[in-house]
Coordinates of C-alpha atoms and ligand atoms in Angstrom, one line a residue:
Chain A
M24 CA 13.1 48.2 167.9
T25 CA 13.9 51.8 168.5
E26 CA 14.6 51.3 172.2
W27 CA 18.4 51.7 171.7
L28 CA 17.7 55.2 170.5
H29 CA 16.3 56.2 173.9
M30 CA 19.3 55.3 175.9
G31 CA 21.2 58.5 176.8
F32 CA 24.7 57.1 176.0
M33 CA 23.4 55.8 172.7
Q34 CA 22.1 59.2 171.7
N35 CA 25.6 60.6 172.5
A36 CA 27.3 57.8 170.5
L37 CA 24.9 58.3 167.6
A38 CA 25.4 62.1 167.5
A39 CA 29.2 61.6 167.6
G40 CA 29.1 58.8 165.1
I41 CA 27.1 60.7 162.6
L42 CA 29.4 63.7 162.7
L43 CA 32.4 61.5 162.5
S44 CA 31.1 59.5 159.6
I45 CA 30.9 62.6 157.4
V46 CA 34.4 63.7 158.4
L47 CA 36.0 60.3 158.1
A48 CA 34.3 59.7 154.7
V49 CA 35.5 62.9 153.2
V50 CA 39.0 62.4 154.5
S51 CA 39.1 58.8 153.4
C52 CA 38.4 59.8 149.8
F53 CA 41.5 61.9 149.8
V54 CA 43.5 59.2 151.6
V55 CA 42.5 56.7 148.9
L56 CA 43.0 59.2 146.0
R57 CA 46.4 60.4 147.3
K58 CA 47.4 56.8 148.2
F59 CA 48.0 57.7 151.8
S60 CA 46.3 54.6 153.3
F61 CA 49.4 53.5 155.1
I62 CA 50.1 57.0 156.4
G63 CA 46.6 56.8 157.9
V64 CA 47.6 53.7 159.8
G65 CA 50.8 55.3 161.0
V66 CA 49.2 58.5 162.2
A67 CA 46.4 56.6 164.0
H68 CA 48.8 54.5 165.9
S69 CA 51.0 57.5 166.8
A70 CA 48.0 59.0 168.6
F71 CA 48.5 56.2 171.2
G72 CA 51.8 57.7 172.1
G73 CA 50.1 61.1 172.5
V74 CA 47.4 59.7 174.8
A75 CA 50.0 57.9 177.0
L76 CA 52.0 61.1 177.2
G77 CA 49.0 63.0 178.4
A78 CA 48.5 60.4 181.1
L79 CA 52.1 60.7 182.1
I80 CA 52.3 64.5 182.4
G81 CA 48.7 65.0 183.4
V82 CA 47.2 66.9 180.5
S83 CA 44.1 66.1 178.6
P84 CA 44.8 63.0 176.4
T85 CA 42.9 64.7 173.6
V86 CA 45.2 67.7 173.6
S87 CA 48.4 65.7 173.9
A88 CA 47.2 63.3 171.2
I89 CA 46.5 66.2 168.8
V90 CA 50.0 67.6 169.4
F91 CA 51.7 64.2 169.1
A92 CA 49.7 63.0 166.1
V93 CA 50.1 66.3 164.2
C94 CA 53.9 66.2 164.8
V95 CA 54.3 62.6 163.8
A96 CA 52.1 63.1 160.7
N97 CA 54.2 66.0 159.5
A98 CA 57.4 64.2 160.3
I99 CA 56.3 61.4 158.1
G100 CA 55.6 63.9 155.4
V101 CA 59.1 65.4 155.7
V102 CA 61.0 62.2 155.9
G103 CA 58.9 60.4 153.4
N104 CA 59.8 63.1 150.8
Q105 CA 63.5 62.2 151.0
K106 CA 64.8 60.3 148.1
R107 CA 66.9 57.9 150.2
L108 CA 63.9 56.6 152.2
S109 CA 60.7 55.3 150.9
A110 CA 57.6 56.7 152.5
D111 CA 56.6 53.2 153.6
T112 CA 59.8 52.9 155.5
A113 CA 59.4 56.3 157.2
I114 CA 55.9 55.4 158.3
G115 CA 56.9 52.0 159.6
I116 CA 59.6 53.6 161.7
F117 CA 57.6 56.5 163.0
F118 CA 54.6 54.5 163.9
S119 CA 56.5 51.9 165.8
L120 CA 58.5 54.6 167.6
A121 CA 55.3 56.3 168.6
M122 CA 53.8 53.1 169.9
A123 CA 57.0 52.3 171.8
L124 CA 57.1 55.7 173.4
G125 CA 53.5 55.2 174.3
I126 CA 54.3 52.0 176.1
I127 CA 57.3 53.6 177.9
F128 CA 55.1 56.6 179.0
I129 CA 52.5 54.2 180.4
G130 CA 55.1 52.3 182.3
L131 CA 56.5 55.6 183.7
S132 CA 53.2 57.0 184.7
N133 CA 52.2 54.1 186.9
T134 CA 48.7 55.6 187.1
Y135 CA 45.6 54.1 185.6
N136 CA 43.5 57.2 185.8
V137 CA 43.2 57.3 182.0
D138 CA 41.1 54.6 180.3
L139 CA 43.8 53.6 177.8
F140 CA 41.8 50.6 176.7
G141 CA 38.9 52.9 175.8
Y142 CA 41.2 55.0 173.6
L143 CA 42.6 51.9 171.9
F144 CA 39.3 50.2 171.2
G145 CA 36.8 53.0 171.6
N146 CA 34.2 53.2 174.4
I147 CA 30.9 54.7 173.5
L148 CA 29.7 54.6 177.1
A149 CA 32.3 57.2 177.9
I150 CA 31.3 59.8 175.3
T151 CA 30.3 63.0 176.9
H152 CA 28.6 66.1 175.7
Q153 CA 32.0 67.8 175.7
D154 CA 33.3 65.1 173.4
I155 CA 30.5 65.7 171.0
L156 CA 31.2 69.4 171.1
I157 CA 34.9 68.8 170.3
I158 CA 34.0 66.5 167.4
A159 CA 31.5 69.1 166.1
V160 CA 34.0 72.0 166.3
L161 CA 37.1 70.2 165.0
G162 CA 35.1 68.2 162.5
S163 CA 33.6 71.3 161.0
L164 CA 37.1 72.8 160.9
V165 CA 38.4 69.8 159.0
L166 CA 35.5 69.9 156.5
A167 CA 35.7 73.6 156.0
S168 CA 39.4 73.5 155.3
I169 CA 39.0 70.6 152.9
R170 CA 36.3 72.6 151.1
L171 CA 38.7 75.6 150.9
F172 CA 41.4 73.5 149.1
F173 CA 39.2 70.9 147.5
K174 CA 40.2 71.3 143.8
E175 CA 43.9 71.8 144.7
L176 CA 43.9 68.6 146.8
L177 CA 42.2 66.8 143.9
F178 CA 44.8 68.0 141.4
V179 CA 47.7 67.1 143.7
A180 CA 46.2 63.6 144.2
F181 CA 45.8 63.2 140.5
D182 CA 49.2 64.3 139.4
S183 CA 51.4 66.1 141.9
E184 CA 54.1 66.9 139.5
V185 CA 51.9 68.7 137.0
A186 CA 50.1 70.3 139.9
H187 CA 53.3 71.7 141.2
V188 CA 54.3 73.0 137.8
S189 CA 51.0 74.8 137.4
G190 CA 51.7 76.7 140.6
I191 CA 49.9 74.7 143.2
P192 CA 51.8 74.5 146.5
V193 CA 52.1 70.7 146.7
M194 CA 54.3 70.5 149.8
F195 CA 52.1 72.9 151.7
L196 CA 48.9 70.9 150.8
D197 CA 50.5 67.6 151.7
H198 CA 51.4 68.9 155.2
F199 CA 48.0 70.5 155.5
F200 CA 46.3 67.2 154.6
L201 CA 48.5 65.3 157.0
T202 CA 47.5 67.7 159.8
I203 CA 43.9 67.2 159.0
L204 CA 44.4 63.5 159.0
A205 CA 45.9 63.7 162.5
L206 CA 43.0 65.8 163.8
T207 CA 40.5 63.4 162.3
V208 CA 42.2 60.5 164.1
V209 CA 42.1 62.2 167.4
I210 CA 38.5 63.1 167.3
S211 CA 37.6 59.6 166.3
M212 CA 39.5 57.8 169.1
K213 CA 36.8 57.6 171.7
V214 CA 34.2 56.3 169.3
V215 CA 36.1 53.8 167.1
G216 CA 39.4 53.5 168.9
I217 CA 43.0 54.1 167.7
I218 CA 43.4 50.5 166.5
L219 CA 40.4 50.7 164.2
V220 CA 40.2 54.3 163.1
S221 CA 42.7 53.7 160.3
A222 CA 40.2 51.3 158.8
L223 CA 37.6 54.0 158.6
L224 CA 40.2 56.4 157.1
V225 CA 40.3 54.0 154.1
I226 CA 37.2 51.9 153.7
P227 CA 34.5 54.5 152.9
G228 CA 36.6 56.0 150.1
A229 CA 37.9 52.7 148.9
A230 CA 34.3 51.2 148.8
A231 CA 33.0 54.2 147.0
A232 CA 35.8 54.1 144.4
Q233 CA 34.7 50.6 143.4
I234 CA 31.4 51.7 142.0
T235 CA 31.9 55.3 140.9
D236 CA 33.9 57.0 138.2
R237 CA 33.2 60.7 139.1
Y238 CA 34.7 62.3 142.1
G239 CA 31.5 64.0 143.2
A240 CA 29.7 60.6 143.3
M241 CA 32.7 59.1 145.1
F242 CA 32.4 61.5 148.0
A243 CA 28.6 61.1 148.2
V244 CA 28.8 57.3 148.2
A245 CA 31.6 57.4 150.8
I246 CA 29.5 59.5 153.1
A247 CA 26.6 57.1 152.7
V248 CA 28.8 54.1 153.4
A249 CA 30.2 55.7 156.5
L250 CA 26.8 56.8 157.8
F251 CA 25.3 53.4 157.1
S252 CA 28.0 51.4 158.8
T253 CA 28.2 53.7 161.8
I254 CA 24.5 53.8 162.5
G255 CA 24.0 50.2 161.6
G256 CA 27.1 49.2 163.6
L257 CA 26.0 51.0 166.7
C258 CA 22.5 49.4 166.5
I259 CA 23.9 45.9 166.0
S260 CA 26.5 46.3 168.7
Y261 CA 23.8 47.4 171.2
Y262 CA 21.5 44.4 170.5
A263 CA 24.2 41.8 170.0
D264 CA 26.3 43.2 172.8
L265 CA 29.4 43.5 170.6
A266 CA 32.2 46.1 170.7
S267 CA 30.9 49.1 168.8
G268 CA 34.1 50.1 166.9
A269 CA 34.7 46.6 165.7
T270 CA 31.1 46.2 164.6
I271 CA 31.2 49.4 162.6
V272 CA 34.5 48.5 160.9
T273 CA 33.2 44.9 160.1
L274 CA 30.1 46.3 158.6
A275 CA 32.0 48.9 156.5
S276 CA 34.4 46.1 155.3
L277 CA 31.4 44.0 154.3
I278 CA 30.1 46.9 152.2
F279 CA 33.5 47.3 150.7
F280 CA 33.5 43.6 149.5
V281 CA 30.0 43.9 148.1
F282 CA 30.9 47.1 146.2
F283 CA 34.1 45.4 145.0
G284 CA 32.0 42.6 143.6
I285 CA 29.5 45.1 142.0
G286 CA 32.4 47.0 140.6
K287 CA 33.9 43.9 138.9
W288 CA 30.5 43.0 137.6
L289 CA 29.9 46.5 136.2
K290 CA 33.3 46.5 134.5
G291 CA 32.7 43.1 133.0
K292 CA 29.4 44.3 131.5
G293 CA 30.6 47.6 130.1
Chain B
M19 CA 60.2 98.5 104.7
T20 CA 57.0 98.6 106.6
A21 CA 56.3 100.2 109.9
C22 CA 55.8 96.9 111.4
Q23 CA 59.2 95.7 110.5
I24 CA 60.8 98.7 112.0
M25 CA 59.1 98.3 115.3
T26 CA 60.1 94.7 115.6
S27 CA 63.2 94.4 117.7
P28 CA 66.0 92.5 116.0
E29 CA 66.4 90.3 119.1
P30 CA 63.2 88.5 120.0
D31 CA 62.3 88.1 123.6
I32 CA 64.1 85.3 125.4
L33 CA 61.7 83.2 127.4
V34 CA 64.2 80.7 128.7
D35 CA 67.8 81.4 129.3
I36 CA 70.0 78.7 130.8
S37 CA 73.6 79.2 131.4
D38 CA 76.2 76.8 132.7
V39 CA 73.8 74.4 134.3
W40 CA 75.2 71.3 136.0
V41 CA 73.0 68.5 137.5
R42 CA 74.2 65.4 139.3
F43 CA 72.3 62.4 140.4
D44 CA 73.9 59.9 142.8
G45 CA 77.4 61.1 142.0
K46 CA 77.0 61.0 138.2
W47 CA 76.8 64.2 136.1
V48 CA 73.6 64.1 134.1
L49 CA 73.8 67.6 132.8
K50 CA 77.2 69.3 132.2
S51 CA 77.6 72.9 131.4
I52 CA 74.4 73.4 129.6
Y53 CA 73.7 76.7 127.7
L54 CA 70.4 77.0 126.0
K55 CA 68.0 79.8 125.0
C56 CA 64.4 79.6 123.9
Y57 CA 63.0 82.7 122.1
E58 CA 59.5 83.9 121.9
G59 CA 57.6 82.3 119.0
E60 CA 59.8 79.4 118.2
I61 CA 59.6 75.6 118.5
L62 CA 62.8 74.3 120.0
G63 CA 63.4 70.6 119.7
I64 CA 65.6 68.6 122.1
V65 CA 66.7 65.2 120.9
G66 CA 69.1 62.7 122.3
P67 CA 69.5 59.1 123.5
N68 CA 67.7 57.5 126.4
G69 CA 69.3 58.7 129.6
G70 CA 70.8 61.8 127.8
G71 CA 69.2 64.1 130.4
K72 CA 66.4 65.5 128.3
S73 CA 63.6 65.1 130.9
T74 CA 66.0 66.3 133.5
L75 CA 66.7 69.5 131.6
L76 CA 63.0 70.2 131.2
K77 CA 62.5 69.7 135.0
V78 CA 65.3 72.1 135.6
I79 CA 63.6 74.7 133.4
L80 CA 60.3 74.1 135.4
G81 CA 62.0 74.4 138.7
L82 CA 61.3 70.8 139.7
I83 CA 65.0 70.0 140.0
A84 CA 67.5 72.5 141.3
P85 CA 70.9 72.4 139.5
I86 CA 74.1 72.1 141.5
K87 CA 75.5 75.1 139.6
G88 CA 74.3 77.5 137.0
T89 CA 71.4 79.9 136.4
I90 CA 68.0 79.5 134.8
L91 CA 65.8 82.4 133.9
L92 CA 62.2 81.8 132.9
F93 CA 60.6 84.9 131.6
G94 CA 63.6 86.7 133.2
Q95 CA 62.8 85.3 136.6
K96 CA 63.9 82.3 138.7
P97 CA 61.7 79.3 137.9
G98 CA 59.3 78.1 140.5
G99 CA 57.7 81.4 141.4
Q100 CA 55.1 83.3 139.4
A101 CA 56.9 82.5 136.2
R102 CA 55.5 78.9 136.1
L103 CA 52.0 80.2 135.8
N104 CA 52.8 81.0 132.2
V105 CA 54.0 77.5 131.4
G106 CA 52.0 74.4 130.2
Y107 CA 53.8 71.1 130.9
L108 CA 53.3 67.7 129.5
P109 CA 55.4 65.1 131.5
Q110 CA 56.9 62.1 129.8
I111 CA 55.6 59.7 132.4
S112 CA 52.2 60.5 133.7
H113 CA 51.7 59.7 137.4
A114 CA 47.9 59.7 136.7
D115 CA 46.2 56.6 137.9
R116 CA 43.7 54.9 135.7
S117 CA 41.1 54.4 138.4
F118 CA 41.1 58.1 139.4
P119 CA 37.4 59.2 139.3
V120 CA 37.7 62.1 136.8
T121 CA 36.5 62.6 133.2
A122 CA 38.7 63.8 130.4
L123 CA 37.1 67.2 130.7
D124 CA 37.8 67.3 134.5
V125 CA 41.5 66.6 133.7
V126 CA 41.7 69.5 131.2
I127 CA 39.9 71.9 133.7
M128 CA 42.6 71.1 136.3
G129 CA 44.9 73.2 134.1
L130 CA 42.7 76.2 135.0
Y131 CA 42.6 75.6 138.8
Q132 CA 45.4 78.0 139.5
Q133 CA 43.5 80.8 137.7
M134 CA 40.3 80.2 139.5
G135 CA 41.4 80.9 143.0
L136 CA 40.4 79.4 146.3
F137 CA 36.9 78.2 147.0
T138 CA 35.6 78.7 143.5
R139 CA 34.3 75.9 141.4
F140 CA 34.7 76.1 137.7
R141 CA 32.3 78.2 135.8
P142 CA 30.7 77.7 132.3
R143 CA 33.5 79.7 130.7
H144 CA 36.1 77.4 132.2
R145 CA 34.2 74.4 130.9
Q146 CA 34.0 76.1 127.5
A147 CA 37.7 76.8 127.4
A148 CA 38.4 73.2 128.3
L149 CA 36.0 71.9 125.6
E150 CA 37.7 74.0 123.0
K151 CA 41.1 72.5 123.8
L152 CA 39.7 69.0 123.7
E153 CA 38.3 69.9 120.3
Q154 CA 41.8 71.1 119.2
V155 CA 43.3 67.8 120.1
G156 CA 40.5 65.8 118.6
M157 CA 39.0 64.6 121.9
A158 CA 35.8 66.5 122.1
D159 CA 33.7 63.4 121.7
H160 CA 35.4 61.9 124.7
A161 CA 35.0 64.8 127.1
D162 CA 32.6 63.1 129.5
K163 CA 34.3 59.7 129.4
P164 CA 36.2 58.6 132.5
F165 CA 39.9 59.4 132.0
G166 CA 40.9 55.8 133.0
V167 CA 39.0 54.1 130.1
L168 CA 40.8 56.1 127.4
S169 CA 43.7 54.6 125.5
G170 CA 47.2 55.7 126.2
G171 CA 47.4 57.9 123.1
Q172 CA 44.0 59.4 124.0
Q173 CA 45.1 60.2 127.5
Q174 CA 48.2 61.8 126.0
R175 CA 46.0 64.1 123.9
V176 CA 43.9 65.0 127.0
Q177 CA 47.0 65.9 128.9
I178 CA 48.2 68.0 125.9
A179 CA 44.8 69.8 126.1
R180 CA 45.4 70.4 129.8
A181 CA 48.9 71.9 129.1
L182 CA 47.2 74.3 126.5
V183 CA 44.2 75.3 128.5
S184 CA 45.6 78.1 130.6
D185 CA 46.9 79.8 127.4
P186 CA 50.5 79.7 128.5
R187 CA 53.3 81.6 126.8
L188 CA 55.6 78.6 126.9
L189 CA 54.8 74.9 126.3
V190 CA 57.2 72.4 127.7
L191 CA 56.4 69.0 126.2
D192 CA 58.3 65.8 127.0
E193 CA 57.8 63.2 124.3
P194 CA 54.4 64.7 123.2
S195 CA 53.9 62.3 120.3
T196 CA 54.4 59.1 122.3
G197 CA 51.4 56.8 121.5
V198 CA 49.7 59.4 119.3
D199 CA 49.0 57.9 115.9
S200 CA 50.4 59.4 112.7
V201 CA 47.3 61.3 111.7
G202 CA 47.1 62.7 115.3
Q203 CA 50.7 63.7 115.1
E204 CA 50.3 65.7 111.9
D205 CA 47.4 67.5 113.5
F206 CA 49.3 68.0 116.6
Y207 CA 52.4 69.6 115.0
E208 CA 50.1 71.8 112.9
L209 CA 48.5 72.9 116.2
L210 CA 51.9 73.8 117.6
A211 CA 52.9 75.7 114.5
G212 CA 49.6 77.5 114.7
L213 CA 50.2 78.6 118.3
R214 CA 53.7 79.7 117.4
D215 CA 52.5 81.8 114.5
S216 CA 49.5 83.2 116.5
L217 CA 49.4 86.7 117.9
Q218 CA 50.6 85.4 121.3
R219 CA 53.7 84.0 119.6
I220 CA 53.8 81.0 121.9
S221 CA 57.1 79.1 122.3
V222 CA 57.4 75.4 122.5
I223 CA 60.2 73.3 123.9
M224 CA 59.7 69.8 122.8
V225 CA 61.7 66.7 123.6
S226 CA 61.7 63.7 121.3
H227 CA 63.8 60.7 120.4
D228 CA 62.5 61.0 116.9
I229 CA 65.1 63.2 115.1
G230 CA 63.0 63.1 111.9
V231 CA 60.0 64.5 113.6
V232 CA 62.0 67.2 115.3
T233 CA 63.9 68.3 112.3
S234 CA 60.8 68.6 110.3
H235 CA 58.7 70.5 112.9
A236 CA 61.1 72.4 115.1
D237 CA 62.8 75.8 114.2
R238 CA 65.9 74.9 116.1
V239 CA 67.3 71.7 117.6
A240 CA 69.5 71.0 120.5
C241 CA 71.1 67.5 120.8
L242 CA 71.5 66.6 124.4
N243 CA 73.7 63.7 125.6
R244 CA 74.6 65.1 129.0
E245 CA 76.1 68.0 127.1
I246 CA 74.7 70.0 124.3
H247 CA 76.2 68.7 121.1
Y248 CA 74.7 70.6 118.3
H249 CA 72.4 73.5 118.4
G250 CA 71.2 75.4 115.5
E251 CA 68.5 76.0 113.0
T252 CA 67.1 72.9 111.6
D253 CA 67.7 73.8 107.9
S254 CA 70.8 75.8 107.9
D255 CA 74.4 75.1 109.0
M256 CA 75.3 77.6 111.6
D257 CA 78.1 79.9 111.3
S258 CA 80.2 79.4 114.4
D259 CA 80.5 83.1 115.0
I260 CA 76.7 83.6 115.2
H261 CA 76.6 80.4 117.2
Q262 CA 78.8 81.8 119.9
K263 CA 77.0 85.1 119.9
V264 CA 73.6 83.4 120.3
F265 CA 74.5 80.6 122.6
G266 CA 77.4 81.9 124.5
R267 CA 81.1 81.4 124.5
N268 CA 81.2 78.4 126.8
L269 CA 79.0 76.3 124.6
K270 CA 80.9 73.3 123.4
V271 CA 80.3 72.9 119.8
M272 CA 80.9 69.6 118.3
V273 CA 80.9 69.5 114.6
H274 CA 78.8 66.9 113.1
D275 CA 76.0 66.8 110.6
A276 CA 72.5 67.9 111.2
R277 CA 71.2 64.4 111.6
C278 CA 73.3 64.3 114.6
V279 CA 74.9 60.9 114.5
S280 CA 76.5 61.1 117.9
C281 CA 73.1 61.6 119.5
N282 CA 72.1 58.2 118.3
M283 CA 74.9 56.5 120.2
R284 CA 74.6 55.5 123.8
H285 CA 75.8 58.1 126.2
V286 CA 79.2 57.6 127.8
D287 CA 79.7 58.1 131.4
H288 CA 82.4 60.6 131.9
D289 CA 82.9 60.1 135.6
Ligands
LIG30 N1 65.4 61.3 140.1 C1 66.5 60.7 139.7 N2 67.3 60.1 140.5 C2 68.5 59.6 140.1 N3 68.8 59.5 138.8 C3 68.0 60.1 137.9 C4 66.8 60.7 138.3 N4 66.2 61.2 137.2 C5 67.0 60.9 136.2 N5 68.1 60.2 136.6 C6 69.2 59.8 135.8 O1 69.6 60.8 134.9 C7 69.9 60.4 133.6 C8 69.1 61.2 132.6 O2 67.7 60.9 132.8 P1 66.6 61.6 131.9 O3 65.3 61.1 132.4 O4 66.7 63.1 132.0 O5 66.9 61.1 130.5 P2 66.1 61.3 129.1 O6 67.0 62.0 128.2 O7 64.8 62.0 129.4 O8 65.9 59.8 128.7 P3 64.6 59.2 127.9 O9 64.9 59.4 126.4 O10 64.7 57.8 128.2 O11 63.4 59.8 128.4 C9 69.6 58.9 133.6 O12 70.8 58.2 133.7 C10 68.8 58.7 134.9 O13 69.1 57.4 135.4
LIG31 MG1 62.9 61.5 129.2

């Protein structure tokens, strides 16, 4: 039963998956609390444009994806803050623009030396020790910086206007968080894929929110949900020969629905 | 004459000084040539009809909205910088979401975040301070309840406690008594008067539709219907000489009685 754990690529995938679970879970809690779910979708898809740009100009897709996604995330932040344009509209436009540019870049590059399919859907067979190192370093950076601004981010998510009045730099924190969101997307690409990473930027936090009413508990439950679905999803995908990213997201969604039901039941009782 | 009285300066400190402020939204003037002062240790009431610009004026004072023209001094400084650390704010419409996983106590402690500094979690003394404020607004028994399960009026009280918890010099309250029951309101206005009369001489700027409430609890009242219509002490008719000296020459003074009939009318668009 533990045979899957002895495969080299599985060990890499598992190591990467466990590190990512924690990062994605913590980020997803703030995504849910700050109501940034759709921004997560937009930023994730914009990473595709970055990967394609890397393929075109011959730089590492990770590097170009980071630059591209961070720029798009912050552009969404700037445009979404304008009164004339709702944030949803801004995201819709930026995310289709980034995808369109990605398709143009692929057409121009004419090379198939980059496994675009792997970036879109995730490919755990391709995870290298270097990838794990990148995930570990950038993931720790993301977690440490969230720790640094934890209570400020919480206040901004709860009531940004009062937070601003009390002296908290709301604009800075929003852009800071969007940057972190972009970094998280990029380090998750190879494991879960660009298409599905936005799901994991929402589901762990959303599932945890169903059954908790304290923020500390919400973060703990979200991490547990992400770890369980990643480890379980990798294991199931190995034995059932399914796509790993899709299996992880399906499992996480199932947990969400179960927690949703439990949450309803708890509220009905109390 | 006692020593104390000699030392007291005749002009009390001005905490908020607004002169000739104009604000426009979508081509319509919402605030027109507003002059207003708020002194240390006073409760200043602002009344006026819906859409009269009361919330907008508070946001201008807090630096949330930049006026097209005019100057605002908050503790002698431009709003938005260090000055706002001395302000407690209660918005009219709370953006807080009922499902947000925080307790009433957590919400009050948020008012102390800016004082705590980065990385630090709250300490027992912060918790103690927050509990004291919850006690003052009669919500101590609900400290550990999720914020979302509280009633609207209870949430309002918790948010008042958050505005108070950092011991600000100025409280800016937008419709503070909305949803608070009459017993709670009496306690609340008593609390405000107590803060004003305390050693810190806290000032309060309070918006309300309820002219009765304002005239009985505020020291001075401004009626705002895009312009300031009447501005004076609640119980005395103001001599227009003093009026000009205190509020500036450019203040448009419209003569009407202290119950401020015109403020009960719908505003007229002057554009
Ligand atoms: N962000 C905004 N964008 C456009 N118009 C606005 C904005 N905020 C306020 N207004 C307009 O400004 C006018 C004054 O609004 P404000 O909220 O200041 O009134 P108010 O006196 O607080 O009213 P109420 O008693 O209903 O609270 C209204 O006509 C409103 O439509
Ligand atoms: Mg208002």
